[in-house]
Amino acid sequence: MKIDLRSDTVTKPTQGMLEAMMSASVGDDVYKEDPSVNELERRLADLFGMDEALFFPTGSMANQTALKLHTNPGEQVICDKYAHIYNYEGGGASFNSGISCKLVNGHRGMFTVEQAMECINPPDFYHSPLTTLIEVENTTNKGGGACWDFDELIKLRQLADKHKLGYHLDGARLWNALVAKNENPKQYGQLFDTISVCLSKGLGCPMGSVLIGNKEIMKGAIRVRKILGGGMRQIGYVAAAGLYALDHHLDRLAEDHKKAKEIAEVLRTLSKIKTVEPIETNIIIFELNNDINETEFLNALHEKNIHIIGMGSNKLRMVTHLDYTDAMHSTLLEQLKTI
Ligand SMILES: *Cc1c(COP(=O)(O)O)cnc(C)c1O
């Protein structure tokens, strides 16, 4: 039995999802004539209480579009040093928007309003890049699935308002935060100018992300998506997977969170492991003892057909997901004890 915990992106569509995809009504979405895409976009805009939503092939493209909508070349976005937009989007912020990132030295991918304040360059000091955007990630990927304190997000909104900055949420795994903290999407819709969410992570779709925002900022989104090569035709087959996932795969994220906590409990008993980061959602990040070789540890797991990934600096990551079954879970817990 192969146990693949490298990411929650490794899932394959369920039978129910495949059937929803097969029976989708479709049209040419570049002409905005795909009923399934239109339904998904409407549904997500309504869910977050915002005006509009736009379907994207990837989360990176949705984030990159947001960066472009909020900034002009030469400007600067404030984000955490762990941010996905900075670390894992191929340098897209500079390539696509010609902007730089001001990195905050946060904790587990999150920072305080005081830290953000220190990063704002005075607008009349023309030697420095003009700060025009604050970007946060919830849950944090490199931060180990940590969830922001909503009160801090409110304070950041107030800071953004005071300095006339845009406010973007990379909500690739916002679904996990909503379930873990029992929060409402509308709380987020009221706070942010733009929000990206992934359908291809915990929700188990083969692909797809959505950028959500109010009318004014979203005006240019479809053009930027086209420029980035993201105009898609009968993509309703994929949007139908998203609609199916919203109905069937949202509440079950709590199961992934429970399994992640149980894995962490076992990891904490192992002598080879130095620390396990607190588990809030479906991501487990742990650090090996200094005398343990990472490659050897990964190979030992590999031999047992258990697949996880290294995050650098002796840290490893596991992510629980829809295709990680109860049977795999009990096998994993047993096997870990023998490592
Ligand atoms: C996965 C992810 C994205 C988007 O990634 P794609 O692979 O481009 O869909 C964006 N932000 C975060 C935090 C992510 O985890």
Coordinates of C-alpha atoms and ligand atoms in Angstrom, one line a residue:
M1 CA 0.0 0.0 0.0
K2 CA 1.5 3.3 -1.1
I3 CA 1.1 6.1 1.5
D4 CA 1.7 9.4 -0.2
L5 CA 1.8 12.3 2.3
R6 CA 3.9 14.7 0.2
S7 CA 1.0 17.1 -0.3
D8 CA -2.7 17.3 -0.4
T9 CA -2.4 18.0 -4.1
V10 CA -1.8 14.3 -4.9
T11 CA -5.5 13.3 -4.7
K12 CA -7.4 11.9 -7.6
P13 CA -11.0 12.7 -8.4
T14 CA -13.5 10.4 -6.5
Q15 CA -16.1 8.4 -8.5
G16 CA -18.7 11.0 -7.5
M17 CA -16.5 13.9 -8.7
L18 CA -15.8 12.1 -12.0
E19 CA -19.5 11.6 -12.6
A20 CA -20.2 15.3 -11.8
M21 CA -17.4 16.2 -14.3
M22 CA -18.8 13.8 -17.0
S23 CA -22.3 15.3 -16.8
A24 CA -21.2 19.0 -16.7
S25 CA -22.8 21.5 -19.0
V26 CA -20.1 23.4 -20.8
G27 CA -19.4 26.2 -23.2
D28 CA -16.6 28.5 -24.3
D29 CA -15.5 30.2 -21.1
V30 CA -13.3 32.7 -23.0
Y31 CA -16.7 34.1 -24.2
K32 CA -18.0 33.6 -20.6
E33 CA -20.5 31.0 -22.0
D34 CA -19.6 28.1 -19.8
P35 CA -22.6 27.5 -17.4
S36 CA -20.6 25.4 -14.9
V37 CA -17.8 28.0 -14.7
N38 CA -20.3 30.8 -14.3
E39 CA -22.1 28.9 -11.6
L40 CA -18.9 28.2 -9.7
E41 CA -17.8 31.8 -9.9
R42 CA -21.2 33.1 -8.8
R43 CA -21.3 30.6 -5.9
L44 CA -17.9 31.5 -4.6
A45 CA -18.5 35.2 -4.9
D46 CA -21.8 34.7 -2.9
L47 CA -20.1 32.5 -0.4
F48 CA -17.6 35.2 0.5
G49 CA -20.1 38.0 0.1
M50 CA -18.1 39.7 -2.6
D51 CA -19.1 41.0 -6.1
E52 CA -17.2 38.8 -8.4
A53 CA -15.1 35.6 -8.8
L54 CA -12.9 34.4 -11.7
F55 CA -11.8 30.8 -12.3
F56 CA -8.0 30.1 -12.8
P57 CA -6.1 27.0 -13.7
T58 CA -3.7 27.4 -10.8
G59 CA -3.4 29.2 -7.5
S60 CA -0.1 30.8 -8.6
M61 CA -1.9 32.4 -11.6
A62 CA -4.7 33.7 -9.3
N63 CA -2.1 35.2 -6.9
Q64 CA 0.0 36.6 -9.7
T65 CA -3.1 38.2 -11.2
A66 CA -4.0 39.7 -7.8
L67 CA -0.4 41.1 -7.4
K68 CA -0.7 42.7 -10.8
L69 CA -4.2 44.2 -10.1
H70 CA -2.9 45.8 -6.9
T71 CA 0.4 47.2 -8.0
N72 CA 2.5 49.1 -10.7
P73 CA 6.0 48.2 -11.6
G74 CA 8.6 49.3 -9.1
E75 CA 6.2 49.1 -6.1
Q76 CA 6.5 46.8 -3.2
V77 CA 4.4 44.2 -1.5
I78 CA 4.7 43.3 2.2
C79 CA 4.6 39.6 2.9
D80 CA 6.1 37.0 5.2
K81 CA 9.5 35.5 4.5
Y82 CA 7.7 32.1 4.1
A83 CA 5.1 33.5 1.6
H84 CA 4.2 31.3 -1.3
I85 CA 4.2 34.3 -3.6
Y86 CA 7.8 34.9 -2.7
N87 CA 9.1 31.3 -2.4
Y88 CA 7.1 29.1 -4.7
E89 CA 5.8 31.1 -7.7
G90 CA 9.0 31.1 -9.7
G91 CA 9.8 34.7 -9.0
G92 CA 6.5 35.7 -10.6
A93 CA 6.1 38.9 -8.5
S94 CA 9.1 40.4 -10.3
F95 CA 8.6 38.7 -13.6
N96 CA 4.9 39.5 -14.1
S97 CA 4.4 42.7 -12.0
G98 CA 7.9 44.2 -11.8
I99 CA 7.5 44.5 -8.0
S100 CA 9.7 43.5 -5.0
C101 CA 8.7 41.8 -1.8
K102 CA 9.4 43.3 1.5
L103 CA 9.8 40.2 3.7
V104 CA 8.6 40.2 7.2
N105 CA 10.5 38.0 9.7
G106 CA 7.3 36.5 11.0
H107 CA 6.5 33.4 13.1
R108 CA 5.2 30.3 11.1
G109 CA 4.4 32.5 8.1
M110 CA 2.4 35.0 10.1
F111 CA 3.3 38.5 11.4
T112 CA 2.0 41.2 13.6
V113 CA 0.5 44.6 12.6
E114 CA 3.5 46.3 14.3
Q115 CA 5.9 44.3 12.1
A116 CA 3.9 45.3 9.0
M117 CA 3.9 48.9 10.0
E118 CA 7.7 49.0 10.1
C119 CA 7.8 47.7 6.5
I120 CA 5.8 50.6 5.0
N121 CA 8.1 53.0 3.2
P122 CA 7.1 56.6 3.6
P123 CA 5.4 57.5 0.3
D124 CA 7.2 60.9 -0.1
F125 CA 10.7 59.2 0.4
Y126 CA 11.2 58.6 -3.3
H127 CA 14.5 56.6 -2.7
S128 CA 12.5 53.6 -1.6
P129 CA 10.0 51.5 -3.5
L130 CA 6.4 52.6 -2.9
T131 CA 4.6 50.2 -0.7
T132 CA 1.2 49.4 -2.1
L133 CA 0.1 46.0 -0.9
I134 CA -0.1 43.7 2.1
E135 CA -0.3 40.0 1.4
V136 CA -1.0 37.3 3.9
E137 CA -1.5 33.5 3.6
N138 CA -4.0 31.5 5.6
T139 CA -3.3 28.7 6.3
T140 CA 0.4 29.1 5.9
N141 CA 2.0 26.5 3.8
K142 CA 5.7 26.7 4.8
G143 CA 4.5 27.7 8.3
G144 CA 3.0 24.3 8.8
G145 CA -0.7 24.9 8.2
A146 CA -0.9 27.5 10.9
C147 CA -4.0 29.7 11.1
W148 CA -4.0 33.5 11.6
D149 CA -5.7 35.0 14.6
F150 CA -8.6 36.9 13.0
D151 CA -8.1 39.9 15.2
E152 CA -4.6 40.4 13.8
L153 CA -6.1 40.3 10.2
I154 CA -8.6 43.0 11.3
K155 CA -5.7 45.2 12.5
L156 CA -3.8 44.7 9.3
R157 CA -7.0 45.8 7.4
Q158 CA -7.0 49.0 9.5
L159 CA -3.3 49.6 8.7
A160 CA -3.9 49.0 5.0
D161 CA -6.8 51.5 5.1
K162 CA -4.7 54.1 6.9
H163 CA -1.9 53.9 4.3
K164 CA -4.2 53.2 1.3
L165 CA -2.6 49.8 0.7
G166 CA -4.3 46.9 -1.0
Y167 CA -4.9 43.7 1.0
H168 CA -4.7 40.3 -0.6
L169 CA -5.3 36.9 1.0
D170 CA -3.6 33.8 -0.4
G171 CA -6.3 31.4 0.7
A172 CA -5.0 28.4 -1.1
R173 CA -5.9 26.5 2.1
L174 CA -8.3 28.9 3.6
W175 CA -10.9 26.0 3.6
N176 CA -8.8 24.3 6.3
A177 CA -8.6 27.4 8.4
L178 CA -12.4 27.9 8.1
V179 CA -13.1 24.4 9.3
A180 CA -10.4 24.4 12.0
K181 CA -11.4 27.7 13.5
N182 CA -15.1 27.5 12.7
E183 CA -15.0 30.7 10.8
N184 CA -17.3 32.1 8.1
P185 CA -16.1 32.9 4.5
K186 CA -18.0 36.2 4.7
Q187 CA -15.8 37.4 7.6
Y188 CA -12.9 37.2 5.1
G189 CA -14.9 38.7 2.2
Q190 CA -15.5 41.8 4.4
L191 CA -11.9 42.2 5.2
F192 CA -9.9 41.6 2.1
D193 CA -9.8 43.3 -1.3
T194 CA -9.0 40.1 -3.1
I195 CA -8.9 36.4 -2.0
S196 CA -7.5 33.4 -3.9
V197 CA -8.7 29.9 -3.0
C198 CA -7.5 26.6 -4.3
L199 CA -9.9 23.7 -5.3
S200 CA -6.9 21.4 -5.9
K201 CA -5.6 21.1 -2.3
G202 CA -7.8 19.8 0.5
L203 CA -10.9 19.9 -1.6
G204 CA -9.5 17.2 -3.9
C205 CA -10.1 18.6 -7.4
P206 CA -7.6 17.8 -10.2
M207 CA -7.0 21.5 -10.8
G208 CA -8.5 24.9 -10.3
S209 CA -8.3 28.1 -8.2
V210 CA -10.6 31.1 -7.9
L211 CA -9.8 34.8 -7.4
I212 CA -12.6 36.6 -5.5
G213 CA -13.0 40.3 -5.1
N214 CA -15.2 43.4 -5.4
K215 CA -16.1 44.9 -8.8
E216 CA -13.6 47.8 -9.0
I217 CA -10.5 45.7 -8.4
M218 CA -11.7 42.7 -10.4
K219 CA -12.4 44.8 -13.5
G220 CA -8.9 44.0 -15.0
A221 CA -8.7 40.4 -13.8
I222 CA -9.9 38.7 -16.9
R223 CA -7.5 40.7 -19.0
V224 CA -4.5 39.8 -16.8
R225 CA -5.6 36.1 -16.8
K226 CA -5.7 36.2 -20.6
I227 CA -2.2 37.8 -20.7
L228 CA -0.9 35.1 -18.5
G229 CA -2.3 32.5 -20.8
G230 CA -5.1 31.5 -18.5
G231 CA -8.2 31.9 -20.8
M232 CA -9.7 28.5 -21.0
R233 CA -12.5 27.1 -23.2
Q234 CA -14.8 24.2 -22.1
I235 CA -13.3 24.2 -18.6
G236 CA -16.7 23.6 -17.0
Y237 CA -15.7 20.0 -16.8
V238 CA -13.2 21.1 -14.2
A239 CA -15.5 23.7 -12.6
A240 CA -18.0 20.9 -12.1
A241 CA -15.4 19.2 -9.9
G242 CA -15.1 22.3 -7.9
L243 CA -18.9 22.6 -7.4
Y244 CA -19.0 18.9 -6.4
A245 CA -16.1 19.5 -3.9
L246 CA -17.8 22.4 -2.2
D247 CA -20.8 20.2 -1.6
H248 CA -19.0 17.0 -0.5
H249 CA -15.4 17.7 0.5
L250 CA -15.5 20.7 2.7
D251 CA -16.7 19.5 6.1
R252 CA -14.6 16.3 5.9
L253 CA -11.4 18.4 6.2
A254 CA -11.9 18.0 10.0
E255 CA -10.9 14.3 9.4
D256 CA -7.6 15.3 7.8
H257 CA -6.9 17.6 10.8
K258 CA -7.7 14.8 13.3
K259 CA -5.4 12.4 11.5
A260 CA -2.6 15.0 11.3
K261 CA -2.8 15.5 15.1
E262 CA -2.7 11.7 15.6
I263 CA 0.4 11.4 13.4
A264 CA 2.1 14.2 15.4
E265 CA 1.4 12.5 18.7
V266 CA 3.3 9.4 17.4
L267 CA 6.1 11.5 16.0
R268 CA 6.6 13.2 19.3
T269 CA 7.4 9.9 20.9
L270 CA 10.2 9.0 18.5
S271 CA 13.7 9.5 19.6
K272 CA 15.0 10.4 16.1
I273 CA 12.8 13.5 16.1
K274 CA 13.7 16.7 17.8
T275 CA 10.5 18.8 17.5
V276 CA 7.1 18.6 15.9
E277 CA 5.4 21.9 15.2
P278 CA 2.0 22.5 16.7
I279 CA -0.8 21.0 14.5
E280 CA -3.6 23.2 13.6
T281 CA -4.8 21.8 10.3
N282 CA -3.6 19.1 7.9
I283 CA 0.2 19.9 7.7
I284 CA 2.8 18.3 9.9
I285 CA 6.3 19.8 10.0
F286 CA 8.9 18.2 12.1
E287 CA 12.6 18.4 12.6
L288 CA 15.0 15.5 12.9
N289 CA 17.7 15.3 15.6
N290 CA 21.0 16.7 14.5
D291 CA 22.7 13.3 14.3
I292 CA 20.0 11.9 12.0
N293 CA 20.7 12.1 8.2
E294 CA 17.7 13.4 6.4
T295 CA 18.2 11.3 3.2
E296 CA 18.6 8.1 5.2
F297 CA 15.5 8.8 7.1
L298 CA 13.5 9.5 4.0
N299 CA 14.9 6.4 2.4
A300 CA 13.9 4.3 5.4
L301 CA 10.3 5.6 4.9
H302 CA 10.5 5.1 1.2
E303 CA 11.3 1.4 1.7
K304 CA 8.1 1.1 3.6
N305 CA 6.3 2.8 0.7
I306 CA 5.7 6.0 2.8
H307 CA 6.4 9.2 0.9
I308 CA 6.9 12.6 2.5
I309 CA 9.1 15.6 1.5
G310 CA 12.0 17.6 2.9
M311 CA 11.6 21.3 3.5
G312 CA 15.3 22.1 4.0
S313 CA 17.3 22.5 7.2
N314 CA 16.5 19.0 8.5
K315 CA 12.7 19.7 8.5
L316 CA 10.3 17.3 6.9
R317 CA 6.6 17.7 5.9
M318 CA 3.6 15.4 5.8
V319 CA 0.2 16.5 4.6
T320 CA -3.0 14.5 5.2
H321 CA -5.7 14.5 2.5
L322 CA -8.8 13.0 1.0
D323 CA -7.0 9.9 -0.5
Y324 CA -5.2 9.1 2.8
T325 CA -7.6 6.4 4.1
D326 CA -8.2 5.1 7.6
A327 CA -6.3 1.9 6.6
M328 CA -3.3 3.9 5.5
H329 CA -3.5 5.9 8.7
S330 CA -3.3 2.8 11.0
T331 CA -0.5 1.3 8.9
L332 CA 1.4 4.6 9.0
L333 CA 1.1 5.0 12.8
E334 CA 2.4 1.4 13.3
Q335 CA 5.2 1.8 10.8
L336 CA 6.4 5.1 12.2
K337 CA 7.0 3.4 15.6
T338 CA 9.4 1.0 13.9
I339 CA 11.6 3.6 12.2
Ligands
LIG1 C1 -0.6 25.5 -3.4 C2 -0.5 26.9 -3.0 C3 -0.7 28.0 -4.0 C4 -1.0 27.7 -5.4 O1 -0.3 26.7 -6.0 P1 -0.5 26.2 -7.4 O2 0.3 24.9 -7.4 O3 -0.1 27.2 -8.4 O4 -2.0 25.9 -7.6 C5 -0.7 29.2 -3.5 N1 -0.4 29.5 -2.2 C6 -0.3 28.6 -1.3 C7 -0.1 29.0 0.1 C8 -0.3 27.2 -1.7 O5 -0.1 26.3 -0.7

